[in-house]
CSV table of C-alpha atoms in Angstrom, one decimal:
chain,number,residue,atom,x,y,z
A,166,MET,CA,140.3,65.1,-211.2
A,167,LYS,CA,143.3,64.0,-209.3
A,168,LYS,CA,142.4,65.1,-206.2
A,169,LEU,CA,138.9,63.9,-206.4
A,170,ILE,CA,140.6,60.4,-207.1
A,171,PHE,CA,142.7,60.2,-204.7
A,172,GLY,CA,140.0,61.5,-202.0
A,173,LEU,CA,137.9,58.5,-203.1
A,174,LEU,CA,140.9,56.0,-202.5
A,175,ALA,CA,141.5,57.2,-199.3
A,176,THR,CA,138.2,56.7,-198.1
A,177,VAL,CA,138.3,53.1,-199.6
A,178,LEU,CA,141.4,52.3,-197.8
A,179,LEU,CA,140.2,54.0,-194.4
A,180,PHE,CA,137.0,51.8,-194.5
A,181,ALA,CA,139.1,48.5,-195.4
A,182,SER,CA,141.2,49.9,-192.2
A,183,CYS,CA,138.4,49.6,-190.2
A,184,SER,CA,136.8,46.6,-191.0
A,185,ASP,CA,140.3,44.5,-191.0
A,186,ASP,CA,140.7,45.8,-187.3
A,187,ASP,CA,136.7,44.7,-186.4
A,188,ASN,CA,137.5,41.4,-187.8
A,189,ASP,CA,141.0,41.2,-185.8
A,190,SER,CA,140.1,42.5,-182.7
A,191,GLY,CA,136.2,42.3,-181.8
A,192,PHE,CA,134.4,44.5,-179.8
A,193,VAL,CA,136.9,46.6,-177.6
A,194,ILE,CA,135.6,48.4,-174.3
A,195,ASN,CA,137.8,50.7,-173.0
A,196,GLU,CA,136.5,51.0,-169.5
A,197,SER,CA,133.5,49.5,-167.5
A,198,ASN,CA,131.7,49.5,-164.2
A,199,PHE,CA,132.5,46.4,-162.0
A,200,THR,CA,130.9,45.1,-158.8
A,201,VAL,CA,132.8,42.6,-156.6
A,202,LEU,CA,130.9,40.0,-154.3
A,203,ILE,CA,132.7,38.4,-151.6
A,204,GLU,CA,131.1,35.6,-149.7
A,205,ASN,CA,131.6,33.4,-146.7
A,206,VAL,CA,130.7,30.0,-147.5
A,207,PHE,CA,132.2,27.8,-144.5
A,208,GLN,CA,129.5,25.2,-143.3
A,209,PRO,CA,128.4,26.1,-140.1
A,210,LYS,CA,130.1,23.0,-137.5
A,211,GLY,CA,129.3,22.4,-133.9
A,212,ASN,CA,132.6,21.2,-133.2
A,213,PHE,CA,136.5,22.1,-133.2
A,214,ASN,CA,137.8,18.7,-133.2
A,215,SER,CA,136.6,15.0,-132.8
A,216,GLY,CA,137.9,11.6,-132.7
A,217,SER,CA,137.4,8.4,-131.0
A,218,THR,CA,139.3,5.9,-128.2
A,219,GLY,CA,140.0,2.6,-128.6
A,220,PHE,CA,139.2,-0.5,-126.1
A,221,ILE,CA,141.1,0.0,-123.0
A,222,SER,CA,141.6,-3.2,-120.6
A,223,PRO,CA,142.5,-2.8,-117.0
A,224,GLY,CA,146.0,-1.2,-116.4
A,225,GLU,CA,146.3,0.4,-119.8
A,226,SER,CA,145.9,3.6,-121.1
A,227,GLU,CA,145.4,6.0,-124.2
A,228,THR,CA,146.3,9.4,-124.9
A,229,ILE,CA,145.0,11.9,-127.1
A,230,THR,CA,146.6,15.2,-128.4
A,231,PHE,CA,144.2,18.1,-129.4
A,232,ASN,CA,144.2,22.1,-129.6
A,233,ALA,CA,142.0,24.3,-127.9
A,234,GLY,CA,141.6,27.8,-127.4
A,235,LYS,CA,139.6,30.0,-124.8
A,236,GLY,CA,136.2,29.2,-124.7
A,237,HIS,CA,136.6,25.6,-126.1
A,238,PHE,CA,135.0,22.4,-124.1
A,239,LEU,CA,135.9,19.0,-123.7
A,240,GLN,CA,133.4,16.0,-124.2
A,241,LEU,CA,134.3,12.4,-124.1
A,242,ALA,CA,132.3,9.0,-123.6
A,243,THR,CA,133.3,5.7,-123.3
A,244,MET,CA,131.3,2.6,-122.3
A,245,PHE,CA,131.5,1.0,-118.9
A,246,VAL,CA,131.4,-2.5,-120.7
A,247,GLN,CA,130.2,-4.6,-117.3
A,248,SER,CA,126.8,-3.2,-118.1
A,249,ASN,CA,123.8,-2.9,-120.4
A,250,ASP,CA,124.3,0.5,-121.3
A,251,LEU,CA,126.3,2.7,-119.1
A,252,PHE,CA,128.9,5.3,-120.0
A,253,TYR,CA,131.3,7.4,-118.5
A,254,ALA,CA,131.3,11.0,-119.7
A,255,PRO,CA,131.2,14.7,-117.9
A,256,SER,CA,127.9,16.5,-118.3
A,257,ASP,CA,126.4,17.2,-121.4
A,258,MET,CA,127.8,20.8,-122.0
A,259,GLY,CA,131.7,19.2,-121.8
A,260,ILE,CA,134.4,20.5,-119.4
A,261,PRO,CA,135.8,24.2,-120.0
A,262,LEU,CA,139.5,23.9,-121.2
A,263,TYR,CA,140.1,27.5,-119.6
A,264,ASP,CA,138.6,29.1,-116.5
A,265,GLN,CA,137.7,32.8,-116.9
A,266,GLU,CA,140.9,34.2,-116.9
A,267,GLY,CA,142.1,32.4,-119.5
A,268,VAL,CA,144.2,29.8,-117.7
A,269,ALA,CA,144.2,25.9,-119.1
A,270,LEU,CA,142.7,23.3,-117.4
A,271,THR,CA,145.1,20.6,-115.8
A,272,GLY,CA,145.7,18.1,-113.7
A,273,ASP,CA,143.0,15.2,-112.7
A,274,ILE,CA,140.0,15.8,-114.0
A,275,THR,CA,138.3,12.5,-113.2
A,276,SER,CA,136.0,14.3,-110.6
A,277,MET,CA,134.0,16.2,-113.7
A,278,PHE,CA,133.1,12.6,-115.0
A,279,ASN,CA,130.3,10.6,-114.2
A,280,LEU,CA,128.4,7.4,-115.1
A,281,TRP,CA,125.4,7.5,-117.0
A,282,ASP,CA,122.7,5.3,-118.0
A,283,ALA,CA,121.6,5.8,-121.9
A,284,GLY,CA,118.5,4.8,-121.0
A,285,THR,CA,118.2,2.5,-124.4
A,286,GLU,CA,118.4,-1.2,-122.8
A,287,VAL,CA,116.7,-2.3,-119.5
A,288,ASN,CA,119.8,-2.8,-117.0
A,289,GLU,CA,120.6,-5.8,-115.0
A,290,GLU,CA,123.2,-6.8,-112.4
A,291,PRO,CA,126.6,-5.2,-113.4
A,292,GLY,CA,129.0,-8.0,-114.3
A,293,ILE,CA,126.2,-10.5,-114.0
A,294,GLY,CA,123.8,-9.9,-116.8
A,295,GLU,CA,123.2,-12.3,-119.5
A,296,ASN,CA,122.7,-9.2,-122.1
A,297,GLN,CA,125.8,-7.4,-121.0
A,298,ALA,CA,128.4,-7.1,-123.5
A,299,PRO,CA,131.2,-9.8,-122.2
A,300,ARG,CA,127.9,-12.3,-122.2
A,301,GLN,CA,125.3,-11.3,-124.4
A,302,SER,CA,125.0,-13.6,-127.8
A,303,GLY,CA,125.7,-10.8,-129.9
A,304,ALA,CA,125.1,-7.0,-130.1
A,305,ASN,CA,122.0,-5.0,-129.3
A,306,THR,CA,120.4,-7.5,-127.5
A,307,GLY,CA,118.6,-6.8,-124.2
A,308,ILE,CA,115.3,-5.7,-123.6
A,309,ASP,CA,114.5,-2.0,-125.0
A,310,GLU,CA,114.0,0.8,-122.1
A,311,ASN,CA,112.7,3.3,-123.8
A,312,GLY,CA,114.2,5.8,-121.7
A,313,THR,CA,116.5,8.7,-121.6
A,314,VAL,CA,119.7,10.0,-120.9
A,315,ARG,CA,120.4,10.2,-117.0
A,316,LEU,CA,122.9,9.9,-114.2
A,317,VAL,CA,123.1,6.3,-113.0
A,318,SER,CA,122.5,8.0,-109.3
A,319,ASN,CA,119.2,9.3,-110.5
A,320,VAL,CA,118.0,5.9,-111.9
A,321,GLY,CA,117.7,3.5,-109.0
A,322,ASP,CA,118.0,0.5,-110.5
A,323,GLY,CA,118.8,-1.2,-107.2
A,324,PHE,CA,122.5,-2.2,-108.1
A,325,VAL,CA,125.3,-1.0,-106.7
A,326,TYR,CA,128.4,0.0,-109.3
A,327,PRO,CA,131.8,0.7,-108.2
A,328,SER,CA,132.7,4.2,-107.7
A,329,ASN,CA,134.0,6.1,-110.9
A,330,GLU,CA,137.6,6.8,-109.2
A,331,SER,CA,138.3,3.2,-108.9
A,332,VAL,CA,137.6,2.0,-112.5
A,333,ILE,CA,138.9,5.3,-114.3
A,334,ASN,CA,141.5,8.2,-114.3
A,335,ILE,CA,141.2,11.3,-116.7
A,336,SER,CA,144.2,13.7,-116.6
A,337,LEU,CA,144.9,16.6,-118.7
A,338,ALA,CA,148.3,18.3,-119.5
A,339,HIS,CA,148.6,21.5,-121.1
A,340,ASP,CA,151.7,20.9,-123.4
A,341,GLY,CA,151.9,24.8,-124.4
A,342,GLY,CA,150.5,27.3,-126.5
A,343,THR,CA,147.1,25.4,-127.9
A,344,GLU,CA,147.8,21.8,-127.2
A,345,PHE,CA,146.3,19.7,-124.5
A,346,THR,CA,147.1,15.6,-123.7
A,347,LEU,CA,144.4,13.8,-122.3
A,348,THR,CA,145.5,10.3,-120.8
A,349,LEU,CA,142.4,8.0,-120.1
A,350,SER,CA,143.2,4.9,-117.8
A,351,ASN,CA,141.5,2.2,-116.9
A,352,ILE,CA,142.4,1.6,-113.1
A,353,SER,CA,139.8,-1.4,-112.5
A,354,GLY,CA,141.9,-3.9,-112.0
A,355,SER,CA,142.1,-3.6,-108.3
A,356,SER,CA,138.5,-3.0,-108.5
A,357,VAL,CA,135.6,-4.7,-106.8
A,358,LEU,CA,134.3,-5.4,-110.8
A,359,PRO,CA,137.4,-4.8,-113.2
A,360,THR,CA,135.9,-4.0,-116.4
A,361,PRO,CA,137.0,-3.0,-119.7
A,362,LEU,CA,136.6,0.7,-121.3
A,363,ALA,CA,135.3,0.1,-124.4
A,364,PRO,CA,135.9,2.2,-127.6
A,365,GLY,CA,134.6,5.6,-127.0
A,366,ALA,CA,134.3,9.4,-128.8
A,367,TRP,CA,135.5,12.9,-128.0
A,368,ALA,CA,134.7,16.5,-129.0
A,369,ILE,CA,136.1,19.9,-128.8
A,370,HIS,CA,133.2,22.3,-129.2
A,371,GLY,CA,132.0,25.6,-128.3
A,372,ASN,CA,129.9,26.4,-125.4
A,373,GLY,CA,126.4,25.4,-125.5
A,374,GLU,CA,127.1,22.7,-127.7
A,375,LYS,CA,126.1,19.2,-126.7
A,376,PRO,CA,127.9,17.0,-129.5
A,377,ILE,CA,127.3,13.5,-127.7
A,378,PHE,CA,124.5,13.5,-125.5
A,379,GLU,CA,121.8,15.6,-123.7
A,380,GLU,CA,120.4,14.8,-120.5
A,381,ASN,CA,116.8,13.7,-120.2
A,382,THR,CA,116.6,13.1,-123.8
A,383,VAL,CA,116.5,10.0,-125.8
A,384,ALA,CA,119.6,8.9,-126.8
A,385,THR,CA,120.8,9.3,-130.4
A,386,SER,CA,121.8,5.2,-132.1
A,387,GLY,CA,125.1,7.0,-132.2
A,388,LEU,CA,125.4,6.8,-128.3
A,389,GLU,CA,123.1,4.0,-128.0
A,390,GLY,CA,125.8,1.5,-130.2
A,391,LEU,CA,128.7,3.3,-128.1
A,392,ALA,CA,127.0,2.4,-124.8
A,393,GLU,CA,125.4,-0.7,-125.5
A,394,ASP,CA,128.2,-2.3,-127.5
A,395,GLY,CA,130.9,-0.3,-127.5
A,396,ALA,CA,130.3,0.4,-131.9
A,397,ASN,CA,131.3,4.0,-131.7
A,398,THR,CA,131.6,4.0,-135.7
A,399,GLU,CA,128.0,5.7,-136.2
A,400,LEU,CA,128.9,8.2,-133.2
A,401,VAL,CA,132.2,9.4,-134.2
A,402,ASP,CA,131.4,9.5,-138.0
A,403,ASN,CA,128.4,12.1,-137.0
A,404,LEU,CA,131.0,13.9,-134.9
A,405,ASP,CA,133.4,14.0,-138.0
A,406,LEU,CA,130.6,15.4,-139.9
A,407,ASN,CA,129.9,18.3,-137.8
A,408,THR,CA,133.7,19.2,-137.2
A,409,GLY,CA,135.8,21.5,-138.7
A,410,LEU,CA,137.0,25.1,-139.1
A,411,VAL,CA,134.3,28.1,-138.6
A,412,SER,CA,135.7,31.9,-139.4
A,413,PRO,CA,134.1,35.3,-139.9
A,414,PHE,CA,136.2,37.4,-142.5
A,415,ALA,CA,137.1,40.9,-141.3
A,416,PRO,CA,136.7,44.0,-143.7
A,417,GLY,CA,139.2,44.4,-146.3
A,418,ALA,CA,140.5,46.8,-148.6
A,419,TYR,CA,141.0,46.8,-152.3
A,420,ASN,CA,143.1,48.6,-155.1
A,421,ILE,CA,143.0,49.1,-158.8
A,422,GLY,CA,146.2,49.7,-160.8
A,423,GLN,CA,149.3,48.7,-159.4
A,424,ASN,CA,148.9,46.5,-156.2
A,425,THR,CA,149.6,48.9,-153.2
A,426,LEU,CA,148.0,46.8,-150.7
A,427,PHE,CA,151.0,44.0,-150.4
A,428,THR,CA,154.2,42.6,-152.0
A,429,ILE,CA,154.6,38.8,-151.5
A,430,GLY,CA,158.4,38.3,-150.8
A,431,SER,CA,158.2,41.8,-149.0
A,432,SER,CA,157.3,43.0,-145.4
A,433,ALA,CA,154.3,44.3,-144.7
A,434,SER,CA,153.5,48.0,-144.3
A,435,ALA,CA,151.8,49.1,-140.9
A,436,GLU,CA,148.6,49.3,-142.6
A,437,MET,CA,148.6,45.8,-143.8
A,438,GLU,CA,149.9,44.1,-140.7
A,439,ALA,CA,146.8,46.2,-139.0
A,440,LEU,CA,144.6,44.6,-141.4
A,441,GLY,CA,145.9,41.1,-141.2
A,442,GLU,CA,146.1,40.5,-137.7
A,443,ASP,CA,143.0,43.1,-136.4
A,444,GLY,CA,140.8,43.5,-139.4
A,445,ASN,CA,141.6,47.2,-139.3
A,446,VAL,CA,141.4,49.1,-142.6
A,447,SER,CA,141.5,52.3,-141.3
A,448,GLY,CA,144.6,52.9,-143.4
A,449,PHE,CA,143.4,52.0,-146.8
A,450,THR,CA,140.9,54.3,-149.1
A,451,ASN,CA,139.4,52.1,-150.9
A,452,VAL,CA,137.6,49.4,-148.0
A,453,TYR,CA,134.6,47.1,-147.7
A,454,ASN,CA,133.6,47.2,-144.1
A,455,THR,CA,129.8,46.9,-144.4
A,456,PRO,CA,128.2,43.1,-144.6
A,457,ASP,CA,125.6,43.5,-147.2
A,458,GLY,CA,122.0,44.3,-145.9
A,459,ALA,CA,123.7,45.6,-142.6
A,460,SER,CA,123.6,49.1,-141.4
A,461,ALA,CA,127.3,49.2,-139.6
A,462,PRO,CA,130.3,48.0,-140.5
A,463,GLY,CA,131.5,44.5,-139.2
A,464,PRO,CA,132.8,40.9,-140.1
A,465,ILE,CA,131.0,38.6,-142.4
A,466,PHE,CA,129.9,35.3,-141.0
A,467,PRO,CA,129.0,32.1,-142.9
A,468,GLY,CA,126.4,33.0,-145.4
A,469,GLN,CA,127.0,36.6,-145.1
A,470,SER,CA,128.7,38.6,-148.1
A,471,TYR,CA,130.8,42.1,-148.6
A,472,SER,CA,130.1,44.0,-151.9
A,473,PHE,CA,131.5,46.5,-153.8
A,474,SER,CA,131.5,48.6,-157.1
A,475,PHE,CA,134.2,50.6,-158.9
A,476,ASN,CA,134.9,51.7,-162.3
A,477,ALA,CA,138.0,50.3,-164.3
A,478,ALA,CA,139.9,50.8,-167.6
A,479,ASN,CA,141.2,48.3,-170.0
A,480,GLY,CA,144.5,47.2,-169.0
A,481,ASP,CA,143.6,47.9,-165.3
A,482,ALA,CA,144.0,45.0,-162.6
A,483,LEU,CA,142.3,44.2,-159.0
A,484,SER,CA,144.0,43.5,-155.9
A,485,ILE,CA,142.0,42.7,-152.4
A,486,ALA,CA,142.8,41.5,-148.8
A,487,LEU,CA,140.9,40.4,-146.2
A,488,MET,CA,141.3,38.8,-142.6
A,489,LEU,CA,140.6,35.1,-141.9
A,490,VAL,CA,139.6,35.8,-138.2
A,491,GLN,CA,140.6,32.7,-136.4
A,492,SER,CA,143.8,33.4,-137.7
A,493,ASN,CA,146.8,35.4,-136.2
A,494,ASP,CA,147.8,37.3,-139.7
A,495,TRP,CA,146.3,35.4,-142.4
A,496,VAL,CA,144.6,37.2,-145.5
A,497,ILE,CA,142.6,35.7,-148.5
A,498,ALA,CA,144.0,37.8,-151.5
A,499,LEU,CA,144.1,38.6,-154.6
A,500,ASP,CA,146.8,40.1,-156.4
A,501,GLU,CA,146.6,42.1,-159.6
A,502,ILE,CA,144.3,39.8,-161.4
A,503,SER,CA,143.3,41.5,-164.7
A,504,LEU,CA,140.2,43.1,-165.2
A,505,PHE,CA,139.9,42.7,-169.1
A,506,ASN,CA,141.0,40.2,-171.5
A,507,ASN,CA,141.7,41.3,-175.0
A,508,GLY,CA,139.7,44.1,-174.3
A,509,ILE,CA,136.6,42.5,-172.7
A,510,PRO,CA,135.5,43.0,-168.9
A,511,VAL,CA,136.3,39.8,-167.1
A,512,SER,CA,133.0,38.5,-164.9
A,513,GLY,CA,132.2,35.3,-162.9
A,514,ASN,CA,133.8,33.3,-160.3
A,515,VAL,CA,137.5,34.0,-159.6
A,516,THR,CA,137.8,32.4,-156.3
A,517,ASN,CA,140.3,29.9,-158.1
A,518,LEU,CA,142.6,33.4,-158.5
A,519,ALA,CA,142.5,33.5,-154.6
A,520,GLN,CA,145.5,33.3,-152.7
A,521,LEU,CA,146.0,32.4,-148.9
A,522,LEU,CA,148.4,34.9,-147.6
A,523,ASP,CA,150.7,34.8,-144.3
A,524,VAL,CA,151.6,38.8,-143.6
A,525,GLY,CA,154.4,37.6,-141.5
A,526,THR,CA,153.8,40.1,-138.9
A,527,GLU,CA,152.6,37.7,-136.1
A,528,THR,CA,153.9,34.3,-135.0
A,529,ASP,CA,151.4,32.3,-135.6
A,530,GLU,CA,149.0,29.5,-133.3
A,531,TYR,CA,146.9,26.7,-134.6
A,532,VAL,CA,144.2,28.2,-136.7
A,533,GLY,CA,140.6,28.4,-134.5
A,534,ALA,CA,142.3,28.0,-131.5
A,535,GLY,CA,145.2,30.7,-130.7
A,536,ASN,CA,144.6,32.8,-127.8
A,537,ASN,CA,146.5,35.9,-129.4
A,538,GLN,CA,143.9,35.5,-132.4
A,539,ALA,CA,141.2,38.3,-132.6
A,540,PRO,CA,138.1,36.5,-130.9
A,541,ARG,CA,140.2,35.5,-128.1
A,542,GLN,CA,142.7,38.0,-127.9
A,543,SER,CA,142.7,40.9,-124.9
A,544,GLY,CA,143.2,43.5,-127.4
A,545,PRO,CA,144.5,44.3,-130.9
A,546,ASP,CA,147.9,44.1,-132.0
A,547,THR,CA,148.4,41.3,-129.6
A,548,GLY,CA,150.5,38.2,-129.9
A,549,ALA,CA,154.5,37.7,-130.9
A,550,ASP,CA,155.6,39.8,-133.3
A,551,GLU,CA,157.2,37.6,-136.2
A,552,ASN,CA,159.1,40.1,-138.6
A,553,GLY,CA,159.2,37.9,-141.3
A,554,ASN,CA,157.6,38.9,-145.2
A,555,VAL,CA,154.2,38.3,-146.8
A,556,VAL,CA,154.4,34.8,-148.1
A,557,VAL,CA,151.8,32.3,-149.2
A,558,GLU,CA,150.4,30.1,-146.8
A,559,ASN,CA,151.4,26.5,-147.2
A,560,ASN,CA,150.4,25.2,-143.9
A,561,THR,CA,146.8,24.6,-144.2
A,562,ALA,CA,146.1,21.2,-143.1
A,563,SER,CA,143.6,22.2,-140.3
A,564,ILE,CA,141.5,24.3,-142.8
A,565,PRO,CA,139.4,23.8,-145.7
A,566,SER,CA,140.5,24.6,-149.1
A,567,ILE,CA,140.2,28.3,-150.3
A,568,SER,CA,136.9,27.9,-152.0
A,569,ASP,CA,135.3,25.8,-149.1
A,570,MET,CA,135.8,29.2,-147.1
A,571,ILE,CA,135.3,32.1,-149.4
A,572,LYS,CA,133.6,32.8,-153.1
A,573,ILE,CA,134.7,35.9,-154.9
A,574,THR,CA,132.6,36.8,-158.3
A,575,ILE,CA,133.2,39.8,-160.3
A,576,MET,CA,130.1,41.2,-162.1
A,577,VAL,CA,129.9,43.7,-165.3
A,578,ASP,CA,127.6,46.4,-165.3
A,579,ASN,CA,127.6,48.6,-168.5
A,580,ASN,CA,124.1,50.1,-168.3
């Protein structure tokens, strides 16, 4: 009888103990299947950099300093004020800032600029017309031309214009690395027709882009304002909206458990150096290297993604790293983020946990322009050795926020 009573009591106590655990801890999952989705969310941009120039009187000049790499072009437009709608600019494709051997363009580049007719207002005799900026009653006066952008030399309006070289001078200096300084000078004081140069606009852009105008095409309203009245705000604002860094991400690696990919504050392994500098993941076991929907390994461009799946147990953590391609050795990384929260698998957008790391193996150049960065380098493992440690990168003024570059989502599949 005593044995029966003891057995019943033990059963009751065991049931009560199980009930208390369920109430305190909730439903615990010891392991789960996860899928990680990594998306390139850069917004495509046509310009790498852009800006404005000011009002330049005869005898005055203005300098512009910018960074550019191999494959970048310069476009700049400024109004010939003693006209109805004429402006100085190079061809609509801009000027290549490096030659095919990678040598930077320097010196007097005035001969690469032309005088253009915006085709928006009927021409009057230069320096005389009552609808030209110095004499007009207000902005946007004069007879609409309803034409297209053409070289003045092809317009045939019967007027004589001063030579470009007697009005404007543009010189370019290579300051070292990827930095250039452009000097725009108004030398029209001794010209047959002295003229100010009105506020203008400039852009650094890629091959094939036409950021300010297109020859034989109707001018945009932004160009019309610049060419007729020196009103550059609309054009400058539009250029700015289409300006910024755009980068692919290279194949990356991941680890479950203790982070064996990298240690912040310590020097990078040879495998991590290869990943950070060249997107080479051959030294790692767990990698993601093929864009979703693709049949072969490669980088992901804006709108593309990587994904990978794995099984993890309660207490495991996830680490990842993938290269920001328009850098020397920067990676986006997760450093041992927990995959379970009180026994519940973690899911959702975890981009806020990502960090931008400098692997510390190659000296940094201006992001998106460095000639030792993967898109422009002559081969893998080029660039000056940095001999540093893996650190959180804080010099981020020239790049978007992490959430504007990448999105990392964890999904749970327990089916």
